Amino acid sequence: MDKNLAAFIESPVMQIIGTSGLSLKPEIGRGAGAWCDDLKTVHVVVSAWQWPQTVANLRDNAQVAVTFARPTDYVSYQIKGMATVREAVAAEIERSSRYMVAIVSTLMRLGLMPEMITPWLSKREAMLVSIEPSSIFVQTPGPTAGTRIWNAAQ
């Protein structure tokens, strides 16, 4: 992963977490803040209270696909990989709080009312999902959507 993608992930982008349980039934949840460590691991804060099935699925099989989409122009990337889950610590919850302020502000500038946005975001029972990416794809609508731009085997 390069520094530009890491900066994109850490910016106010929507974070949609796709998982499936042992029965392979798909489930989505929303992240509440993300960042990268050493351009190798992606961390996403998710509320176990709000998205309990997402957290349960990650504990069951660890497979995850997270889509990061910038609401101003729909530039989007998807990271697939294996995840671990643990309770978020105070510094991670604070980082999530800063993200929530930034994304609400961004979406309000686009005309969304706060009461439409805030139900998506919670840090109640905050969990940290740490992802070791196996593949990264462009998901921006258009002719390059679905193009793999990175693979762990490379």
PDB file of N, CA and C in Angstrom, residues 16-115:
ATOM      1  N   ILE A  16     -17.352   1.039   4.609  1.00  0.00           N
ATOM      2  CA  ILE A  16     -18.352  -0.020   4.590  1.00  0.00           C
ATOM      3  C   ILE A  16     -17.629  -1.352   4.723  1.00  0.00           C
ATOM      4  N   ILE A  17     -17.987  -2.105   5.762  1.00  0.00           N
ATOM      5  CA  ILE A  17     -17.304  -3.347   6.099  1.00  0.00           C
ATOM      6  C   ILE A  17     -18.179  -4.522   5.677  1.00  0.00           C
ATOM      7  N   GLY A  18     -17.689  -5.322   4.756  1.00  0.00           N
ATOM      8  CA  GLY A  18     -18.405  -6.507   4.299  1.00  0.00           C
ATOM      9  C   GLY A  18     -17.809  -7.755   4.916  1.00  0.00           C
ATOM     10  N   THR A  19     -18.686  -8.583   5.493  1.00  0.00           N
ATOM     11  CA  THR A  19     -18.265  -9.836   6.114  1.00  0.00           C
ATOM     12  C   THR A  19     -19.280 -10.919   5.766  1.00  0.00           C
ATOM     13  N   SER A  20     -18.968 -12.125   6.172  1.00  0.00           N
ATOM     14  CA  SER A  20     -19.950 -13.210   6.132  1.00  0.00           C
ATOM     15  C   SER A  20     -19.628 -14.148   7.284  1.00  0.00           C
ATOM     16  N   GLY A  21     -20.657 -14.785   7.794  1.00  0.00           N
ATOM     17  CA  GLY A  21     -20.474 -15.728   8.890  1.00  0.00           C
ATOM     18  C   GLY A  21     -20.123 -17.104   8.374  1.00  0.00           C
ATOM     19  N   LEU A  22     -20.147 -18.071   9.256  1.00  0.00           N
ATOM     20  CA  LEU A  22     -19.827 -19.438   8.867  1.00  0.00           C
ATOM     21  C   LEU A  22     -20.817 -19.984   7.846  1.00  0.00           C
ATOM     22  N   SER A  23     -22.055 -19.460   7.855  1.00  0.00           N
ATOM     23  CA  SER A  23     -23.058 -19.877   6.877  1.00  0.00           C
ATOM     24  C   SER A  23     -22.883 -19.168   5.532  1.00  0.00           C
ATOM     25  N   LEU A  24     -21.915 -18.257   5.457  1.00  0.00           N
ATOM     26  CA  LEU A  24     -21.604 -17.455   4.266  1.00  0.00           C
ATOM     27  C   LEU A  24     -22.689 -16.438   3.912  1.00  0.00           C
ATOM     28  N   LYS A  25     -23.588 -16.157   4.855  1.00  0.00           N
ATOM     29  CA  LYS A  25     -24.580 -15.109   4.647  1.00  0.00           C
ATOM     30  C   LYS A  25     -23.875 -13.755   4.752  1.00  0.00           C
ATOM     31  N   PRO A  26     -23.993 -12.902   3.720  1.00  0.00           N
ATOM     32  CA  PRO A  26     -23.294 -11.613   3.751  1.00  0.00           C
ATOM     33  C   PRO A  26     -23.902 -10.652   4.761  1.00  0.00           C
ATOM     34  N   GLU A  27     -23.060  -9.777   5.277  1.00  0.00           N
ATOM     35  CA  GLU A  27     -23.447  -8.792   6.282  1.00  0.00           C
ATOM     36  C   GLU A  27     -22.592  -7.552   6.064  1.00  0.00           C
ATOM     37  N   ILE A  28     -23.182  -6.380   6.254  1.00  0.00           N
ATOM     38  CA  ILE A  28     -22.368  -5.167   6.196  1.00  0.00           C
ATOM     39  C   ILE A  28     -22.514  -4.388   7.491  1.00  0.00           C
ATOM     40  N   GLY A  29     -21.505  -3.606   7.762  1.00  0.00           N
ATOM     41  CA  GLY A  29     -21.488  -2.673   8.874  1.00  0.00           C
ATOM     42  C   GLY A  29     -20.734  -1.443   8.420  1.00  0.00           C
ATOM     43  N   ARG A  30     -20.650  -0.465   9.274  1.00  0.00           N
ATOM     44  CA  ARG A  30     -19.937   0.769   8.945  1.00  0.00           C
ATOM     45  C   ARG A  30     -18.815   0.988   9.940  1.00  0.00           C
ATOM     46  N   GLY A  31     -17.712   1.465   9.414  1.00  0.00           N
ATOM     47  CA  GLY A  31     -16.594   1.833  10.260  1.00  0.00           C
ATOM     48  C   GLY A  31     -16.775   3.244  10.791  1.00  0.00           C
ATOM     49  N   ALA A  32     -16.087   3.531  11.877  1.00  0.00           N
ATOM     50  CA  ALA A  32     -16.137   4.852  12.501  1.00  0.00           C
ATOM     51  C   ALA A  32     -14.719   5.367  12.720  1.00  0.00           C
ATOM     52  N   GLY A  33     -13.928   5.333  11.651  1.00  0.00           N
ATOM     53  CA  GLY A  33     -12.557   5.811  11.702  1.00  0.00           C
ATOM     54  C   GLY A  33     -11.590   4.727  11.295  1.00  0.00           C
ATOM     55  N   ALA A  34     -10.621   5.094  10.459  1.00  0.00           N
ATOM     56  CA  ALA A  34      -9.641   4.112   9.978  1.00  0.00           C
ATOM     57  C   ALA A  34      -8.278   4.779   9.826  1.00  0.00           C
ATOM     58  N   TRP A  35      -7.241   3.976   9.926  1.00  0.00           N
ATOM     59  CA  TRP A  35      -5.885   4.444   9.714  1.00  0.00           C
ATOM     60  C   TRP A  35      -4.997   3.254   9.380  1.00  0.00           C
ATOM     61  N   CYS A  36      -3.787   3.556   8.925  1.00  0.00           N
ATOM     62  CA  CYS A  36      -2.834   2.522   8.514  1.00  0.00           C
ATOM     63  C   CYS A  36      -1.590   2.592   9.399  1.00  0.00           C
ATOM     64  N   ASP A  37      -1.024   1.436   9.688  1.00  0.00           N
ATOM     65  CA  ASP A  37       0.257   1.346  10.382  1.00  0.00           C
ATOM     66  C   ASP A  37       1.292   0.844   9.398  1.00  0.00           C
ATOM     67  N   ASP A  38       2.364   1.586   9.259  1.00  0.00           N
ATOM     68  CA  ASP A  38       3.497   1.157   8.436  1.00  0.00           C
ATOM     69  C   ASP A  38       3.089   0.714   7.032  1.00  0.00           C
ATOM     70  N   LEU A  39       1.970   1.245   6.529  1.00  0.00           N
ATOM     71  CA  LEU A  39       1.459   0.920   5.192  1.00  0.00           C
ATOM     72  C   LEU A  39       1.212  -0.577   5.022  1.00  0.00           C
ATOM     73  N   LYS A  40       1.057  -1.305   6.143  1.00  0.00           N
ATOM     74  CA  LYS A  40       0.863  -2.753   6.070  1.00  0.00           C
ATOM     75  C   LYS A  40      -0.436  -3.209   6.699  1.00  0.00           C
ATOM     76  N   THR A  41      -0.860  -2.562   7.754  1.00  0.00           N
ATOM     77  CA  THR A  41      -2.067  -2.957   8.468  1.00  0.00           C
ATOM     78  C   THR A  41      -3.057  -1.811   8.454  1.00  0.00           C
ATOM     79  N   VAL A  42      -4.318  -2.124   8.155  1.00  0.00           N
ATOM     80  CA  VAL A  42      -5.394  -1.132   8.186  1.00  0.00           C
ATOM     81  C   VAL A  42      -6.233  -1.412   9.423  1.00  0.00           C
ATOM     82  N   HIS A  43      -6.469  -0.372  10.205  1.00  0.00           N
ATOM     83  CA  HIS A  43      -7.282  -0.478  11.411  1.00  0.00           C
ATOM     84  C   HIS A  43      -8.577   0.287  11.189  1.00  0.00           C
ATOM     85  N   VAL A  44      -9.690  -0.311  11.591  1.00  0.00           N
ATOM     86  CA  VAL A  44     -11.002   0.329  11.491  1.00  0.00           C
ATOM     87  C   VAL A  44     -11.704   0.149  12.833  1.00  0.00           C
ATOM     88  N   VAL A  45     -12.252   1.248  13.355  1.00  0.00           N
ATOM     89  CA  VAL A  45     -13.057   1.166  14.575  1.00  0.00           C
ATOM     90  C   VAL A  45     -14.487   0.854  14.163  1.00  0.00           C
ATOM     91  N   VAL A  46     -15.095  -0.108  14.850  1.00  0.00           N
ATOM     92  CA  VAL A  46     -16.480  -0.484  14.573  1.00  0.00           C
ATOM     93  C   VAL A  46     -17.202  -0.690  15.907  1.00  0.00           C
ATOM     94  N   SER A  47     -18.459  -0.323  15.936  1.00  0.00           N
ATOM     95  CA  SER A  47     -19.266  -0.467  17.147  1.00  0.00           C
ATOM     96  C   SER A  47     -19.873  -1.868  17.205  1.00  0.00           C
ATOM     97  N   ALA A  48     -19.494  -2.635  18.208  1.00  0.00           N
ATOM     98  CA  ALA A  48     -20.084  -3.969  18.392  1.00  0.00           C
ATOM     99  C   ALA A  48     -21.544  -3.847  18.806  1.00  0.00           C
ATOM    100  N   TRP A  49     -21.900  -2.749  19.433  1.00  0.00           N
ATOM    101  CA  TRP A  49     -23.296  -2.508  19.807  1.00  0.00           C
ATOM    102  C   TRP A  49     -24.138  -2.282  18.555  1.00  0.00           C
ATOM    103  N   GLN A  50     -23.626  -1.499  17.622  1.00  0.00           N
ATOM    104  CA  GLN A  50     -24.387  -1.167  16.411  1.00  0.00           C
ATOM    105  C   GLN A  50     -24.293  -2.249  15.339  1.00  0.00           C
ATOM    106  N   TRP A  51     -23.168  -2.888  15.222  1.00  0.00           N
ATOM    107  CA  TRP A  51     -22.923  -3.885  14.162  1.00  0.00           C
ATOM    108  C   TRP A  51     -22.486  -5.213  14.772  1.00  0.00           C
ATOM    109  N   PRO A  52     -23.318  -5.823  15.634  1.00  0.00           N
ATOM    110  CA  PRO A  52     -22.893  -7.047  16.333  1.00  0.00           C
ATOM    111  C   PRO A  52     -22.621  -8.219  15.391  1.00  0.00           C
ATOM    112  N   GLN A  53     -23.389  -8.340  14.322  1.00  0.00           N
ATOM    113  CA  GLN A  53     -23.179  -9.468  13.418  1.00  0.00           C
ATOM    114  C   GLN A  53     -21.872  -9.325  12.642  1.00  0.00           C
ATOM    115  N   THR A  54     -21.522  -8.100  12.294  1.00  0.00           N
ATOM    116  CA  THR A  54     -20.244  -7.860  11.622  1.00  0.00           C
ATOM    117  C   THR A  54     -19.094  -8.309  12.512  1.00  0.00           C
ATOM    118  N   VAL A  55     -19.129  -7.922  13.770  1.00  0.00           N
ATOM    119  CA  VAL A  55     -18.076  -8.304  14.714  1.00  0.00           C
ATOM    120  C   VAL A  55     -18.071  -9.828  14.910  1.00  0.00           C
ATOM    121  N   ALA A  56     -19.244 -10.425  15.047  1.00  0.00           N
ATOM    122  CA  ALA A  56     -19.327 -11.882  15.206  1.00  0.00           C
ATOM    123  C   ALA A  56     -18.754 -12.594  13.984  1.00  0.00           C
ATOM    124  N   ASN A  57     -19.080 -12.102  12.795  1.00  0.00           N
ATOM    125  CA  ASN A  57     -18.558 -12.712  11.570  1.00  0.00           C
ATOM    126  C   ASN A  57     -17.042 -12.642  11.514  1.00  0.00           C
ATOM    127  N   LEU A  58     -16.493 -11.502  11.898  1.00  0.00           N
ATOM    128  CA  LEU A  58     -15.034 -11.363  11.876  1.00  0.00           C
ATOM    129  C   LEU A  58     -14.376 -12.318  12.860  1.00  0.00           C
ATOM    130  N   ARG A  59     -15.012 -12.538  13.963  1.00  0.00           N
ATOM    131  CA  ARG A  59     -14.468 -13.499  14.932  1.00  0.00           C
ATOM    132  C   ARG A  59     -14.604 -14.932  14.422  1.00  0.00           C
ATOM    133  N   ASP A  60     -15.674 -15.216  13.665  1.00  0.00           N
ATOM    134  CA  ASP A  60     -15.903 -16.565  13.143  1.00  0.00           C
ATOM    135  C   ASP A  60     -14.941 -16.945  12.035  1.00  0.00           C
ATOM    136  N   ASN A  61     -14.739 -16.041  11.069  1.00  0.00           N
ATOM    137  CA  ASN A  61     -13.910 -16.452   9.929  1.00  0.00           C
ATOM    138  C   ASN A  61     -12.850 -15.454   9.499  1.00  0.00           C
ATOM    139  N   ALA A  62     -12.849 -14.252  10.048  1.00  0.00           N
ATOM    140  CA  ALA A  62     -11.798 -13.242   9.840  1.00  0.00           C
ATOM    141  C   ALA A  62     -11.738 -12.638   8.445  1.00  0.00           C
ATOM    142  N   GLN A  63     -12.509 -13.140   7.495  1.00  0.00           N
ATOM    143  CA  GLN A  63     -12.462 -12.586   6.140  1.00  0.00           C
ATOM    144  C   GLN A  63     -13.243 -11.281   6.083  1.00  0.00           C
ATOM    145  N   VAL A  64     -12.659 -10.277   5.416  1.00  0.00           N
ATOM    146  CA  VAL A  64     -13.290  -8.959   5.375  1.00  0.00           C
ATOM    147  C   VAL A  64     -12.977  -8.267   4.051  1.00  0.00           C
ATOM    148  N   ALA A  65     -13.920  -7.448   3.628  1.00  0.00           N
ATOM    149  CA  ALA A  65     -13.719  -6.536   2.503  1.00  0.00           C
ATOM    150  C   ALA A  65     -14.236  -5.179   2.967  1.00  0.00           C
ATOM    151  N   VAL A  66     -13.352  -4.187   3.007  1.00  0.00           N
ATOM    152  CA  VAL A  66     -13.747  -2.848   3.443  1.00  0.00           C
ATOM    153  C   VAL A  66     -13.633  -1.910   2.255  1.00  0.00           C
ATOM    154  N   THR A  67     -14.731  -1.214   1.981  1.00  0.00           N
ATOM    155  CA  THR A  67     -14.748  -0.224   0.915  1.00  0.00           C
ATOM    156  C   THR A  67     -14.666   1.158   1.542  1.00  0.00           C
ATOM    157  N   PHE A  68     -13.745   1.953   1.048  1.00  0.00           N
ATOM    158  CA  PHE A  68     -13.554   3.330   1.477  1.00  0.00           C
ATOM    159  C   PHE A  68     -13.973   4.219   0.318  1.00  0.00           C
ATOM    160  N   ALA A  69     -14.989   5.055   0.518  1.00  0.00           N
ATOM    161  CA  ALA A  69     -15.532   5.885  -0.564  1.00  0.00           C
ATOM    162  C   ALA A  69     -15.606   7.339  -0.129  1.00  0.00           C
ATOM    163  N   ARG A  70     -15.004   8.211  -0.935  1.00  0.00           N
ATOM    164  CA  ARG A  70     -15.041   9.645  -0.650  1.00  0.00           C
ATOM    165  C   ARG A  70     -16.369  10.204  -1.141  1.00  0.00           C
ATOM    166  N   PRO A  71     -17.170  10.773  -0.258  1.00  0.00           N
ATOM    167  CA  PRO A  71     -18.516  11.209  -0.649  1.00  0.00           C
ATOM    168  C   PRO A  71     -18.560  12.408  -1.591  1.00  0.00           C
ATOM    169  N   THR A  72     -17.478  13.152  -1.701  1.00  0.00           N
ATOM    170  CA  THR A  72     -17.495  14.330  -2.577  1.00  0.00           C
ATOM    171  C   THR A  72     -17.381  13.987  -4.053  1.00  0.00           C
ATOM    172  N   ASP A  73     -16.735  12.857  -4.383  1.00  0.00           N
ATOM    173  CA  ASP A  73     -16.541  12.509  -5.799  1.00  0.00           C
ATOM    174  C   ASP A  73     -16.633  11.007  -6.074  1.00  0.00           C
ATOM    175  N   TYR A  74     -16.944  10.202  -5.058  1.00  0.00           N
ATOM    176  CA  TYR A  74     -17.121   8.753  -5.163  1.00  0.00           C
ATOM    177  C   TYR A  74     -15.853   7.985  -5.511  1.00  0.00           C
ATOM    178  N   VAL A  75     -14.687   8.618  -5.380  1.00  0.00           N
ATOM    179  CA  VAL A  75     -13.444   7.858  -5.503  1.00  0.00           C
ATOM    180  C   VAL A  75     -13.483   6.800  -4.407  1.00  0.00           C
ATOM    181  N   SER A  76     -13.258   5.540  -4.806  1.00  0.00           N
ATOM    182  CA  SER A  76     -13.433   4.422  -3.870  1.00  0.00           C
ATOM    183  C   SER A  76     -12.368   3.353  -4.077  1.00  0.00           C
ATOM    184  N   TYR A  77     -11.992   2.745  -2.958  1.00  0.00           N
ATOM    185  CA  TYR A  77     -11.059   1.621  -2.973  1.00  0.00           C
ATOM    186  C   TYR A  77     -11.612   0.547  -2.047  1.00  0.00           C
ATOM    187  N   GLN A  78     -11.324  -0.700  -2.377  1.00  0.00           N
ATOM    188  CA  GLN A  78     -11.723  -1.805  -1.522  1.00  0.00           C
ATOM    189  C   GLN A  78     -10.489  -2.590  -1.124  1.00  0.00           C
ATOM    190  N   ILE A  79     -10.405  -2.889   0.159  1.00  0.00           N
ATOM    191  CA  ILE A  79      -9.310  -3.695   0.693  1.00  0.00           C
ATOM    192  C   ILE A  79      -9.899  -5.006   1.185  1.00  0.00           C
ATOM    193  N   LYS A  80      -9.342  -6.090   0.699  1.00  0.00           N
ATOM    194  CA  LYS A  80      -9.754  -7.416   1.148  1.00  0.00           C
ATOM    195  C   LYS A  80      -8.605  -8.020   1.934  1.00  0.00           C
ATOM    196  N   GLY A  81      -8.956  -8.797   2.952  1.00  0.00           N
ATOM    197  CA  GLY A  81      -7.919  -9.440   3.736  1.00  0.00           C
ATOM    198  C   GLY A  81      -8.479 -10.191   4.914  1.00  0.00           C
ATOM    199  N   MET A  82      -7.600 -10.484   5.845  1.00  0.00           N
ATOM    200  CA  MET A  82      -7.947 -11.199   7.070  1.00  0.00           C
ATOM    201  C   MET A  82      -7.844 -10.217   8.227  1.00  0.00           C
ATOM    202  N   ALA A  83      -8.772 -10.368   9.185  1.00  0.00           N
ATOM    203  CA  ALA A  83      -8.856  -9.402  10.278  1.00  0.00           C
ATOM    204  C   ALA A  83      -8.818 -10.070  11.642  1.00  0.00           C
ATOM    205  N   THR A  84      -8.345  -9.306  12.589  1.00  0.00           N
ATOM    206  CA  THR A  84      -8.471  -9.654  13.996  1.00  0.00           C
ATOM    207  C   THR A  84      -9.311  -8.566  14.658  1.00  0.00           C
ATOM    208  N   VAL A  85      -9.950  -8.912  15.766  1.00  0.00           N
ATOM    209  CA  VAL A  85     -10.838  -7.974  16.457  1.00  0.00           C
ATOM    210  C   VAL A  85     -10.490  -7.971  17.941  1.00  0.00           C
ATOM    211  N   ARG A  86     -10.450  -6.772  18.511  1.00  0.00           N
ATOM    212  CA  ARG A  86     -10.264  -6.634  19.953  1.00  0.00           C
ATOM    213  C   ARG A  86     -10.943  -5.337  20.392  1.00  0.00           C
ATOM    214  N   GLU A  87     -11.109  -5.168  21.695  1.00  0.00           N
ATOM    215  CA  GLU A  87     -11.672  -3.927  22.202  1.00  0.00           C
ATOM    216  C   GLU A  87     -10.733  -2.771  21.882  1.00  0.00           C
ATOM    217  N   ALA A  88     -11.316  -1.646  21.460  1.00  0.00           N
ATOM    218  CA  ALA A  88     -10.524  -0.448  21.189  1.00  0.00           C
ATOM    219  C   ALA A  88     -10.090   0.180  22.506  1.00  0.00           C
ATOM    220  N   VAL A  89      -8.897   0.762  22.518  1.00  0.00           N
ATOM    221  CA  VAL A  89      -8.398   1.474  23.698  1.00  0.00           C
ATOM    222  C   VAL A  89      -8.721   2.957  23.554  1.00  0.00           C
ATOM    223  N   ALA A  90      -8.491   3.713  24.616  1.00  0.00           N
ATOM    224  CA  ALA A  90      -8.891   5.123  24.671  1.00  0.00           C
ATOM    225  C   ALA A  90      -8.353   5.944  23.497  1.00  0.00           C
ATOM    226  N   ALA A  91      -7.095   5.784  23.136  1.00  0.00           N
ATOM    227  CA  ALA A  91      -6.519   6.568  22.034  1.00  0.00           C
ATOM    228  C   ALA A  91      -7.198   6.236  20.707  1.00  0.00           C
ATOM    229  N   GLU A  92      -7.578   4.990  20.510  1.00  0.00           N
ATOM    230  CA  GLU A  92      -8.270   4.585  19.278  1.00  0.00           C
ATOM    231  C   GLU A  92      -9.693   5.135  19.249  1.00  0.00           C
ATOM    232  N   ILE A  93     -10.335   5.160  20.394  1.00  0.00           N
ATOM    233  CA  ILE A  93     -11.688   5.719  20.482  1.00  0.00           C
ATOM    234  C   ILE A  93     -11.637   7.227  20.228  1.00  0.00           C
ATOM    235  N   GLU A  94     -10.618   7.905  20.738  1.00  0.00           N
ATOM    236  CA  GLU A  94     -10.452   9.339  20.481  1.00  0.00           C
ATOM    237  C   GLU A  94     -10.224   9.587  18.993  1.00  0.00           C
ATOM    238  N   ARG A  95      -9.444   8.750  18.360  1.00  0.00           N
ATOM    239  CA  ARG A  95      -9.213   8.879  16.917  1.00  0.00           C
ATOM    240  C   ARG A  95     -10.527   8.696  16.160  1.00  0.00           C
ATOM    241  N   SER A  96     -11.338   7.756  16.606  1.00  0.00           N
ATOM    242  CA  SER A  96     -12.656   7.538  16.014  1.00  0.00           C
ATOM    243  C   SER A  96     -13.531   8.776  16.186  1.00  0.00           C
ATOM    244  N   SER A  97     -13.477   9.405  17.344  1.00  0.00           N
ATOM    245  CA  SER A  97     -14.270  10.613  17.596  1.00  0.00           C
ATOM    246  C   SER A  97     -13.891  11.726  16.625  1.00  0.00           C
ATOM    247  N   ARG A  98     -12.601  11.885  16.371  1.00  0.00           N
ATOM    248  CA  ARG A  98     -12.152  12.920  15.410  1.00  0.00           C
ATOM    249  C   ARG A  98     -12.648  12.599  14.008  1.00  0.00           C
ATOM    250  N   TYR A  99     -12.623  11.327  13.628  1.00  0.00           N
ATOM    251  CA  TYR A  99     -13.148  10.930  12.323  1.00  0.00           C
ATOM    252  C   TYR A  99     -14.633  11.273  12.222  1.00  0.00           C
ATOM    253  N   MET A 100     -15.398  10.967  13.260  1.00  0.00           N
ATOM    254  CA  MET A 100     -16.842  11.203  13.215  1.00  0.00           C
ATOM    255  C   MET A 100     -17.149  12.685  13.018  1.00  0.00           C
ATOM    256  N   VAL A 101     -16.414  13.562  13.675  1.00  0.00           N
ATOM    257  CA  VAL A 101     -16.603  15.007  13.476  1.00  0.00           C
ATOM    258  C   VAL A 101     -16.294  15.364  12.019  1.00  0.00           C
ATOM    259  N   ALA A 102     -15.202  14.839  11.488  1.00  0.00           N
ATOM    260  CA  ALA A 102     -14.795  15.169  10.116  1.00  0.00           C
ATOM    261  C   ALA A 102     -15.785  14.650   9.079  1.00  0.00           C
ATOM    262  N   ILE A 103     -16.282  13.420   9.231  1.00  0.00           N
ATOM    263  CA  ILE A 103     -17.201  12.880   8.223  1.00  0.00           C
ATOM    264  C   ILE A 103     -18.564  13.553   8.310  1.00  0.00           C
ATOM    265  N   VAL A 104     -19.027  13.862   9.511  1.00  0.00           N
ATOM    266  CA  VAL A 104     -20.304  14.569   9.636  1.00  0.00           C
ATOM    267  C   VAL A 104     -20.185  15.944   8.991  1.00  0.00           C
ATOM    268  N   SER A 105     -19.099  16.647   9.235  1.00  0.00           N
ATOM    269  CA  SER A 105     -18.874  17.961   8.626  1.00  0.00           C
ATOM    270  C   SER A 105     -18.842  17.857   7.102  1.00  0.00           C
ATOM    271  N   THR A 106     -18.133  16.865   6.584  1.00  0.00           N
ATOM    272  CA  THR A 106     -18.043  16.661   5.131  1.00  0.00           C
ATOM    273  C   THR A 106     -19.419  16.397   4.532  1.00  0.00           C
ATOM    274  N   LEU A 107     -20.183  15.526   5.152  1.00  0.00           N
ATOM    275  CA  LEU A 107     -21.501  15.184   4.620  1.00  0.00           C
ATOM    276  C   LEU A 107     -22.497  16.337   4.765  1.00  0.00           C
ATOM    277  N   MET A 108     -22.363  17.118   5.824  1.00  0.00           N
ATOM    278  CA  MET A 108     -23.236  18.286   5.973  1.00  0.00           C
ATOM    279  C   MET A 108     -22.960  19.311   4.872  1.00  0.00           C
ATOM    280  N   ARG A 109     -21.697  19.487   4.509  1.00  0.00           N
ATOM    281  CA  ARG A 109     -21.355  20.407   3.404  1.00  0.00           C
ATOM    282  C   ARG A 109     -21.963  19.931   2.085  1.00  0.00           C
ATOM    283  N   LEU A 110     -22.249  18.640   1.995  1.00  0.00           N
ATOM    284  CA  LEU A 110     -22.879  18.085   0.793  1.00  0.00           C
ATOM    285  C   LEU A 110     -24.405  18.125   0.875  1.00  0.00           C
ATOM    286  N   GLY A 111     -24.944  18.668   1.978  1.00  0.00           N
ATOM    287  CA  GLY A 111     -26.386  18.839   2.097  1.00  0.00           C
ATOM    288  C   GLY A 111     -27.114  17.833   2.959  1.00  0.00           C
ATOM    289  N   LEU A 112     -26.409  16.875   3.548  1.00  0.00           N
ATOM    290  CA  LEU A 112     -27.066  15.911   4.435  1.00  0.00           C
ATOM    291  C   LEU A 112     -27.244  16.518   5.815  1.00  0.00           C
ATOM    292  N   MET A 113     -28.367  16.268   6.413  1.00  0.00           N
ATOM    293  CA  MET A 113     -28.639  16.759   7.753  1.00  0.00           C
ATOM    294  C   MET A 113     -27.997  15.823   8.786  1.00  0.00           C
ATOM    295  N   PRO A 114     -27.527  16.376   9.905  1.00  0.00           N
ATOM    296  CA  PRO A 114     -26.857  15.529  10.914  1.00  0.00           C
ATOM    297  C   PRO A 114     -27.709  14.361  11.383  1.00  0.00           C
ATOM    298  N   GLU A 115     -29.021  14.554  11.487  1.00  0.00           N
ATOM    299  CA  GLU A 115     -29.875  13.456  11.958  1.00  0.00           C
ATOM    300  C   GLU A 115     -29.935  12.294  10.968  1.00  0.00           C
TER     301      GLU A 115
END
